[in-house]
Each structure stands twice: as C-alpha cells, then as structure tokens.
Coordinates of N, CA, C and O in Angstrom, one line a residue:
Q27 N 82.4 81.6 91.6 CA 83.1 81.7 92.8 C 84.5 81.1 92.8 O 84.8 80.3 91.9
V28 N 85.3 81.4 93.8 CA 86.6 80.8 93.9 C 87.0 80.6 95.4 O 86.7 81.5 96.1
Q29 N 87.4 79.5 95.8 CA 87.9 79.3 97.1 C 89.4 79.4 97.2 O 90.1 79.0 96.2
L30 N 89.9 80.0 98.2 CA 91.3 80.3 98.3 C 91.8 79.7 99.6 O 91.2 79.8 100.7
V31 N 93.0 79.1 99.5 CA 93.6 78.4 100.7 C 95.0 78.9 100.8 O 95.8 78.7 99.8
E32 N 95.4 79.6 101.9 CA 96.7 80.0 102.2 C 97.5 78.9 102.9 O 97.0 78.2 103.6
S33 N 98.8 79.1 102.7 CA 99.7 78.2 103.4 C 101.1 78.9 103.5 O 101.4 79.9 102.8
G34 N 102.0 78.4 104.4 CA 103.3 79.0 104.5 C 103.6 79.9 105.6 O 104.7 80.4 105.9
G35 N 102.6 80.2 106.5 CA 102.8 81.1 107.6 C 103.6 80.4 108.7 O 103.9 79.2 108.6
G36 N 104.0 81.1 109.7 CA 104.7 80.5 110.8 C 105.5 81.5 111.6 O 105.2 82.7 111.5
L37 N 106.4 81.0 112.4 CA 107.2 81.9 113.3 C 108.6 82.0 112.7 O 109.3 81.0 112.2
V38 N 109.1 83.3 112.6 CA 110.4 83.6 112.0 C 111.0 84.6 112.8 O 110.3 85.5 113.4
Q39 N 112.4 84.6 112.8 CA 113.1 85.6 113.5 C 113.2 86.9 112.7 O 113.2 86.9 111.5
P40 N 113.3 88.1 113.4 CA 113.6 89.3 112.6 C 114.7 89.2 111.6 O 115.8 88.6 111.9
G41 N 114.5 89.7 110.4 CA 115.5 89.5 109.4 C 115.4 88.3 108.5 O 116.0 88.2 107.5
G42 N 114.5 87.4 109.0 CA 114.3 86.2 108.2 C 113.3 86.3 107.1 O 112.9 87.4 106.7
S43 N 113.0 85.1 106.5 CA 112.2 85.1 105.2 C 111.1 84.1 105.4 O 111.3 83.0 106.2
L44 N 110.0 84.3 104.8 CA 108.9 83.3 104.6 C 108.3 83.5 103.2 O 108.3 84.6 102.7
R45 N 107.7 82.4 102.8 CA 107.0 82.4 101.5 C 105.6 81.9 101.7 O 105.4 80.8 102.1
L46 N 104.6 82.8 101.4 CA 103.2 82.4 101.5 C 102.7 82.0 100.2 O 103.1 82.6 99.1
S47 N 101.8 81.0 100.2 CA 101.2 80.6 98.9 C 99.7 80.6 99.0 O 99.2 80.2 100.1
C48 N 99.0 81.0 98.0 CA 97.6 81.0 98.0 C 97.1 80.1 96.7 O 97.5 80.4 95.6
A49 N 96.4 79.0 97.0 CA 96.0 78.1 96.0 C 94.5 78.4 95.7 O 93.7 78.4 96.7
A50 N 94.1 78.6 94.5 CA 92.8 78.9 94.1 C 92.1 77.6 93.6 O 92.8 76.7 93.1
S51 N 90.8 77.6 93.8 CA 90.1 76.4 93.4 C 89.8 76.2 91.9 O 89.4 75.2 91.4
R52 N 90.1 77.4 91.2 CA 89.8 77.3 89.8 C 90.9 78.2 89.1 O 91.7 78.8 89.8
S53 N 90.8 78.3 87.8 CA 91.7 79.0 87.1 C 91.8 80.5 87.5 O 90.7 81.1 87.7
I54 N 93.0 81.0 87.6 CA 93.1 82.5 88.0 C 93.4 83.3 86.8 O 93.6 84.5 86.9
F55 N 93.4 82.7 85.6 CA 93.7 83.5 84.4 C 92.8 84.7 84.2 O 93.3 85.7 83.8
S56 N 91.6 84.6 84.4 CA 90.6 85.6 84.1 C 90.3 86.5 85.4 O 89.5 87.3 85.2
I57 N 90.8 86.1 86.5 CA 90.5 86.9 87.7 C 91.1 88.3 87.6 O 92.4 88.4 87.3
Y58 N 90.4 89.4 87.9 CA 90.9 90.7 87.7 C 92.2 91.0 88.4 O 93.2 91.5 87.9
A59 N 92.1 90.7 89.7 CA 93.3 90.9 90.5 C 93.3 90.0 91.7 O 92.3 89.5 92.2
M60 N 94.5 89.6 92.1 CA 94.7 88.9 93.3 C 95.7 89.5 94.2 O 96.7 90.2 93.7
G61 N 95.6 89.4 95.5 CA 96.4 90.1 96.4 C 96.5 89.5 97.8 O 95.9 88.5 98.1
W62 N 97.4 90.1 98.5 CA 97.7 89.7 99.9 C 97.3 90.9 100.8 O 97.8 92.0 100.5
Y63 N 96.6 90.7 101.8 CA 96.3 91.6 102.9 C 96.7 91.1 104.1 O 97.0 89.9 104.4
R64 N 96.8 92.0 105.1 CA 97.1 91.5 106.5 C 96.4 92.3 107.5 O 96.0 93.4 107.3
Q65 N 96.2 91.7 108.7 CA 95.5 92.3 109.7 C 96.2 92.0 111.1 O 96.3 90.8 111.4
A66 N 96.7 93.0 111.7 CA 97.3 92.8 113.0 C 96.3 93.0 114.1 O 95.3 93.7 113.9
P67 N 96.5 92.5 115.3 CA 95.5 92.7 116.4 C 95.3 94.2 116.7 O 96.2 95.0 116.8
G68 N 94.0 94.5 116.7 CA 93.6 95.9 117.0 C 93.6 96.8 115.8 O 93.4 98.0 116.0
K69 N 94.1 96.3 114.6 CA 94.2 97.1 113.5 C 93.3 96.7 112.4 O 92.8 95.6 112.3
E70 N 93.1 97.6 111.4 CA 92.3 97.2 110.2 C 93.1 96.4 109.2 O 94.3 96.4 109.3
R71 N 92.3 95.7 108.4 CA 93.0 94.9 107.4 C 93.6 95.9 106.3 O 92.9 96.8 106.0
E72 N 94.8 95.6 105.9 CA 95.4 96.5 105.0 C 96.1 95.7 103.8 O 96.5 94.6 103.9
L73 N 96.1 96.4 102.7 CA 96.7 95.8 101.5 C 98.2 95.7 101.7 O 98.8 96.6 102.1
V74 N 98.8 94.5 101.3 CA 100.2 94.3 101.3 C 100.7 94.4 99.9 O 101.6 95.2 99.6
A75 N 100.2 93.6 99.0 CA 100.6 93.5 97.6 C 99.5 92.9 96.7 O 98.7 92.1 97.2
A76 N 99.5 93.3 95.5 CA 98.5 92.8 94.6 C 99.0 92.6 93.2 O 100.0 93.3 92.8
I77 N 98.4 91.8 92.4 CA 98.8 91.6 91.1 C 97.6 91.4 90.1 O 96.7 90.7 90.5
T78 N 97.6 92.0 89.1 CA 96.5 92.0 88.2 C 96.6 90.9 87.1 O 97.6 90.2 87.0
S79 N 95.5 90.7 86.4 CA 95.5 89.7 85.4 C 96.5 90.0 84.3 O 97.1 89.1 83.5
G80 N 96.9 91.3 84.1 CA 97.9 91.7 83.3 C 99.3 91.7 83.9 O 100.3 92.2 83.2
A81 N 99.4 91.1 85.0 CA 100.7 91.0 85.8 C 101.3 92.3 86.3 O 102.5 92.4 86.6
R82 N 100.5 93.3 86.3 CA 100.9 94.5 87.0 C 100.9 94.3 88.5 O 99.9 93.8 89.1
T83 N 101.9 94.8 89.2 CA 101.9 94.6 90.6 C 101.8 96.0 91.4 O 102.2 97.0 90.9
N84 N 101.4 95.9 92.6 CA 101.2 97.1 93.4 C 101.6 96.7 94.9 O 101.1 95.6 95.3
Y85 N 102.4 97.4 95.5 CA 102.9 97.2 96.8 C 102.6 98.3 97.8 O 102.7 99.4 97.5
A86 N 102.3 97.9 99.1 CA 102.3 99.0 100.1 C 103.6 99.5 100.3 O 104.6 98.8 100.2
D87 N 103.7 100.8 100.7 CA 105.0 101.4 100.9 C 105.9 100.6 102.0 O 107.1 100.6 101.9
F88 N 105.2 100.1 102.9 CA 106.0 99.5 104.1 C 106.6 98.1 103.7 O 107.3 97.5 104.5
V89 N 106.3 97.6 102.5 CA 106.9 96.3 102.1 C 107.8 96.5 100.8 O 108.4 95.5 100.3
K90 N 107.8 97.6 100.2 CA 108.5 97.8 98.9 C 110.0 97.4 99.2 O 110.6 97.9 100.1
G91 N 110.5 96.7 98.3 CA 111.9 96.2 98.4 C 112.1 95.0 99.3 O 113.2 94.5 99.3
R92 N 111.1 94.6 100.0 CA 111.3 93.4 100.9 C 110.4 92.3 100.4 O 110.8 91.1 100.6
F93 N 109.2 92.5 99.9 CA 108.2 91.5 99.6 C 108.1 91.5 98.0 O 108.1 92.5 97.4
T94 N 107.8 90.3 97.6 CA 107.5 90.1 96.1 C 106.3 89.3 95.9 O 106.3 88.2 96.4
I95 N 105.4 89.7 95.1 CA 104.2 88.9 94.8 C 104.4 88.4 93.4 O 104.9 89.0 92.5
S96 N 103.9 87.1 93.2 CA 104.0 86.5 91.9 C 102.8 85.5 91.8 O 102.2 85.2 92.8
R97 N 102.6 85.2 90.5 CA 101.5 84.2 90.3 C 101.9 83.2 89.3 O 102.7 83.4 88.4
D98 N 101.3 82.0 89.4 CA 101.5 80.9 88.4 C 100.2 80.5 87.9 O 99.5 79.8 88.7
I99 N 99.9 80.9 86.7 CA 98.6 80.6 86.2 C 98.5 79.1 85.8 O 97.3 78.6 85.6
T100 N 99.5 78.4 85.7 CA 99.5 76.9 85.4 C 99.1 76.2 86.7 O 98.5 75.1 86.6
R101 N 99.5 76.7 87.9 CA 99.1 76.0 89.1 C 98.0 76.7 89.9 O 97.6 76.3 90.9
N102 N 97.6 77.8 89.4 CA 96.5 78.7 90.0 C 96.9 79.1 91.4 O 96.1 78.9 92.3
T103 N 98.1 79.6 91.5 CA 98.6 80.0 92.8 C 99.2 81.4 92.7 O 99.6 81.9 91.6
V104 N 99.1 82.2 93.9 CA 99.7 83.4 94.0 C 100.6 83.3 95.3 O 100.1 83.0 96.4
D105 N 101.8 83.7 95.1 CA 102.7 83.6 96.2 C 103.2 85.0 96.7 O 103.2 86.0 95.9
L106 N 103.6 85.0 97.9 CA 104.2 86.3 98.5 C 105.5 85.9 99.2 O 105.5 85.2 100.2
Q107 N 106.6 86.3 98.6 CA 107.9 86.1 99.1 C 108.2 87.3 100.0 O 108.3 88.5 99.6
M108 N 108.5 87.0 101.3 CA 108.7 88.0 102.3 C 110.1 87.9 102.8 O 110.5 86.9 103.5
N109 N 110.9 88.9 102.6 CA 112.3 88.9 103.1 C 112.5 90.1 104.1 O 111.6 91.0 104.2
S110 N 113.6 90.0 104.8 CA 113.9 91.0 105.8 C 112.7 91.4 106.7 O 112.4 92.5 106.9
L111 N 112.1 90.4 107.3 CA 111.0 90.5 108.0 C 111.2 91.3 109.3 O 112.3 91.1 109.9
K112 N 110.2 92.1 109.7 CA 110.3 92.9 110.9 C 109.2 92.5 111.8 O 108.2 91.9 111.5
S113 N 109.4 92.8 113.1 CA 108.3 92.5 114.1 C 107.0 93.1 113.8 O 106.0 92.5 114.0
E114 N 107.0 94.2 113.1 CA 105.8 94.9 112.8 C 105.0 94.2 111.6 O 104.0 94.6 111.2
D115 N 105.7 93.2 111.0 CA 105.1 92.4 109.9 C 104.2 91.3 110.5 O 103.5 90.6 109.8
T116 N 104.2 91.2 111.8 CA 103.4 90.2 112.5 C 101.9 90.4 112.3 O 101.5 91.6 112.5
A117 N 101.2 89.5 111.7 CA 99.8 89.7 111.4 C 99.2 88.4 110.9 O 100.0 87.5 110.6
V118 N 97.9 88.3 110.7 CA 97.3 87.3 109.9 C 97.3 87.7 108.5 O 96.8 88.9 108.2
Y119 N 97.7 87.0 107.6 CA 97.8 87.4 106.2 C 96.7 86.6 105.4 O 96.6 85.4 105.5
Y120 N 96.0 87.4 104.6 CA 94.8 86.8 103.9 C 95.0 87.0 102.3 O 95.5 88.0 101.9
C121 N 94.7 86.0 101.7 CA 94.7 86.0 100.2 C 93.3 86.5 99.7 O 92.3 86.2 100.3
N122 N 93.4 87.4 98.7 CA 92.2 87.9 98.2 C 92.1 87.8 96.7 O 93.1 87.8 95.9
A123 N 90.9 87.5 96.1 CA 90.7 87.5 94.7 C 89.6 88.5 94.4 O 88.5 88.4 95.0
Q124 N 89.8 89.3 93.4 CA 88.7 90.2 93.0 C 88.3 89.8 91.6 O 89.1 89.9 90.6
Q125 N 87.0 89.4 91.4 CA 86.5 89.1 90.2 C 85.5 90.2 89.7 O 84.6 90.6 90.5
V126 N 85.7 90.6 88.5 CA 84.8 91.7 87.9 C 83.9 91.0 86.9 O 84.4 90.4 86.0
V127 N 82.6 91.1 87.1 CA 81.6 90.6 86.2 C 80.7 91.8 85.8 O 79.9 92.3 86.6
G128 N 80.9 92.2 84.6 CA 80.1 93.5 84.1 C 80.5 94.7 85.0 O 81.6 95.0 85.1
A129 N 79.5 95.2 85.6 CA 79.7 96.4 86.4 C 79.9 96.0 87.9 O 80.1 97.0 88.7
A130 N 79.9 94.7 88.2 CA 80.0 94.4 89.6 C 81.4 93.7 89.9 O 81.9 93.1 89.0
A131 N 81.8 94.0 91.1 CA 83.1 93.4 91.5 C 82.8 92.5 92.8 O 82.0 92.9 93.7
Y132 N 83.5 91.3 92.8 CA 83.2 90.4 93.9 C 84.6 90.1 94.5 O 85.5 89.8 93.8
D133 N 84.6 90.1 95.8 CA 85.8 89.8 96.6 C 85.7 88.5 97.2 O 84.6 88.1 97.9
Y134 N 86.7 87.7 97.2 CA 86.8 86.3 97.8 C 88.1 86.3 98.7 O 89.1 86.9 98.3
W135 N 87.9 85.7 99.8 CA 88.9 85.7 100.8 C 89.3 84.2 101.3 O 88.5 83.4 101.4
G136 N 90.5 84.1 101.5 CA 91.0 82.9 102.2 C 90.7 82.9 103.7 O 90.3 83.9 104.2
Q137 N 91.1 81.9 104.4 CA 90.9 81.8 105.8 C 92.0 82.5 106.7 O 91.9 82.8 107.9
G138 N 93.1 82.8 106.0 CA 94.2 83.5 106.6 C 95.3 82.6 107.2 O 95.0 81.4 107.5
T139 N 96.5 83.1 107.3 CA 97.6 82.4 107.8 C 98.4 83.3 108.7 O 98.7 84.4 108.3
Q140 N 98.8 82.8 109.9 CA 99.4 83.6 110.8 C 100.9 83.7 110.5 O 101.6 82.7 110.3
V141 N 101.4 85.0 110.5 CA 102.9 85.2 110.4 C 103.3 85.9 111.7 O 102.7 87.0 112.0
T142 N 104.3 85.3 112.4 CA 104.8 85.9 113.6 C 106.3 86.1 113.5 O 107.0 85.2 113.2
V143 N 106.7 87.4 113.6 CA 108.1 87.7 113.5 C 108.6 88.1 114.9 O 108.2 89.1 115.5
S144 N 109.4 87.2 115.4 CA 109.9 87.4 116.9 C 111.1 86.6 117.1 O 111.4 85.6 116.6
S145 N 111.9 87.2 118.0 CA 113.2 86.5 118.4 C 113.0 85.7 119.7 O 113.9 85.0 120.1

C-alpha cells in the first residue's frame, strides 16, 4: 500500500500559476504510474496528467502546453506545475498511484486539494 498526501492548492487569478505536490509514504521507484486527476462540481473525475515508472508522460488535451508533471524518486514526490490557469481549471485535484502486482492493478488516492481560479 501507499499513502498519498497532496499540497499546494489554493486560490489564484486567471493566468496565474500553482504547483501541486504529492508526497508518497514509500518509494515510488517501482510504482507503475502516478498521476493527477481532477473533479469539478457536478462532473466526473478526469485525468489531468500521468507519469510512468519509465518517466513517460501523458497529458489531457486541455492542459497540454500549460501543465507539467514531474517526479522526484529521491523525495518520493510527484509534482504538477500549472501555468496559464483558467477558470475552468477550478476543481479538486487528486493524486493517484497505480501499482501493478502480477495481473492485478491497484489504485491509491490522496485526499485531494482544492484549486480555485478566480479573479
């Protein structure tokens, strides 16, 4: 198992930046993939960005060119740098870790951090 704790959310004006950080309770070196999801009120949770153990990244179209995901295996953290924020980026952002054991995959989630983009 792995516990995830997010930090870095808050209120920012449109066009501003925020950096979210996800701290894992153990080494992330062998975790298959880690990512950030978000959920706005009345909407389903959606993938924002993910990074695999091989450092391959995947981004949702709506954040390409604005957000960057990165990981630090020495600190067991995964960060999401968010630039050029828009009001539609307002949501609760969740950190996710996907662990593959044999033929089974396990998902772990953080508690979420609120990001509000508003003037």
